Tab-separated table of C-alpha atoms in Angstrom:
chain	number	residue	atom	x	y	z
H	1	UNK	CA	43.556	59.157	152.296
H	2	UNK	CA	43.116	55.820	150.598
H	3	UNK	CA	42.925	52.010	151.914
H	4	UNK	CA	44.853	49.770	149.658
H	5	UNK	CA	42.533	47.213	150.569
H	6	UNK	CA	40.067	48.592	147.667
H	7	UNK	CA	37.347	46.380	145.808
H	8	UNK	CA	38.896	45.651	142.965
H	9	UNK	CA	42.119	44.301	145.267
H	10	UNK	CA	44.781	46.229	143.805
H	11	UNK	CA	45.455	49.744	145.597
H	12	UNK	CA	48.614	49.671	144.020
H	13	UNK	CA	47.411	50.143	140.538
H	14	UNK	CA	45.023	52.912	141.446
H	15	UNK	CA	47.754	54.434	142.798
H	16	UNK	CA	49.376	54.139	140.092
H	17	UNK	CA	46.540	55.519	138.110
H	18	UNK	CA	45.852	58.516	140.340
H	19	UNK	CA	49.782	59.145	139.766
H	20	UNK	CA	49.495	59.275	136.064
H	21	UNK	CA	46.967	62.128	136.397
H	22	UNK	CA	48.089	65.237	134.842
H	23	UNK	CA	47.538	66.712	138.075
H	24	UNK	CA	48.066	63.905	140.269
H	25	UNK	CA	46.577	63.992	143.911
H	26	UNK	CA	48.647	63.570	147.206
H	27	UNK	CA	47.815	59.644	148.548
H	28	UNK	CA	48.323	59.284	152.393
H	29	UNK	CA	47.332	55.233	152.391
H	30	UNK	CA	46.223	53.518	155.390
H	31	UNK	CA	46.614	50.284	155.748
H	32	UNK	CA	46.841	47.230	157.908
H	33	UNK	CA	49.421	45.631	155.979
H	34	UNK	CA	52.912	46.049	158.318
H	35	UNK	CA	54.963	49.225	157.031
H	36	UNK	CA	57.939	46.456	156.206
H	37	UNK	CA	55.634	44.202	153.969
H	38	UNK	CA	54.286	47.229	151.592
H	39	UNK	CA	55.706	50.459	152.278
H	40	UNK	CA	58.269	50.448	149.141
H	41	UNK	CA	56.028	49.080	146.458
H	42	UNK	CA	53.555	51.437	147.583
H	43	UNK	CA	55.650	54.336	147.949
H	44	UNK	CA	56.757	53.233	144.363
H	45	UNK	CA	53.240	53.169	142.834
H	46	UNK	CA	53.346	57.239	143.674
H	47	UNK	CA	51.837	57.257	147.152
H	48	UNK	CA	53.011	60.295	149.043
H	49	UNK	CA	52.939	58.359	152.290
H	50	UNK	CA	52.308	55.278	154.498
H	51	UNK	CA	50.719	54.807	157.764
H	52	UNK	CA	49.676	51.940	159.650
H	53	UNK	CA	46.130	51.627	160.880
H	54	UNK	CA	47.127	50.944	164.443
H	55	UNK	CA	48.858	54.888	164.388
H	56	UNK	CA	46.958	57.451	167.251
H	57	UNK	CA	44.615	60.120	166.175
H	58	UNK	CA	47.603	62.545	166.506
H	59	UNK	CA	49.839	60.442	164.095
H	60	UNK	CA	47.042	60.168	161.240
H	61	UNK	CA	46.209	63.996	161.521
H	62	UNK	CA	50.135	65.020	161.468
H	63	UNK	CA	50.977	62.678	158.881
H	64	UNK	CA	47.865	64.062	156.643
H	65	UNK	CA	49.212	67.969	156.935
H	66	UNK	CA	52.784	66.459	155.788
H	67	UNK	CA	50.991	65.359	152.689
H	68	UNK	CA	48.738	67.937	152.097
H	69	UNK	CA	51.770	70.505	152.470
H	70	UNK	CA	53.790	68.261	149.836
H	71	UNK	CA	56.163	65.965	152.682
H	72	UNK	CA	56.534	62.479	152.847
């Protein structure tokens, strides 16, 4: 689960990085930013999902088994 509001500003490089790995993790990122503004270039960077921090308990804890089990 990652925040692409990070400290050095640039969640989509990390991404990026994390997707480079040889074994790269599954990135569920949270954001505030609307789904229309980043969801493609952060989908792009390797993120394995998107998911606006206004969803409902339910919707954060579904959409993090998706990505654990390998679905967008």
């Amino acid at each position: 689960l990652m925040d692409l509001e990070i400290r050095s500003g640039d969640g989509e490089a990390a991404i990026r990085a994390m997707a480079a790995l040889p074994h790269p993790p599954r990135i569920l990122v949270l954001s505030c930013h609307p789904e229309s503004e980043r969801l493609v270039p952060t989908l792009r960077a390797g993120a394995s999902g998107y998911l606006s921090k206004g969803a409902v308990e339910a919707e954060l804890i579904d959409a993090l088994r998706a990505v654990a089990a390998g679905d967008p």
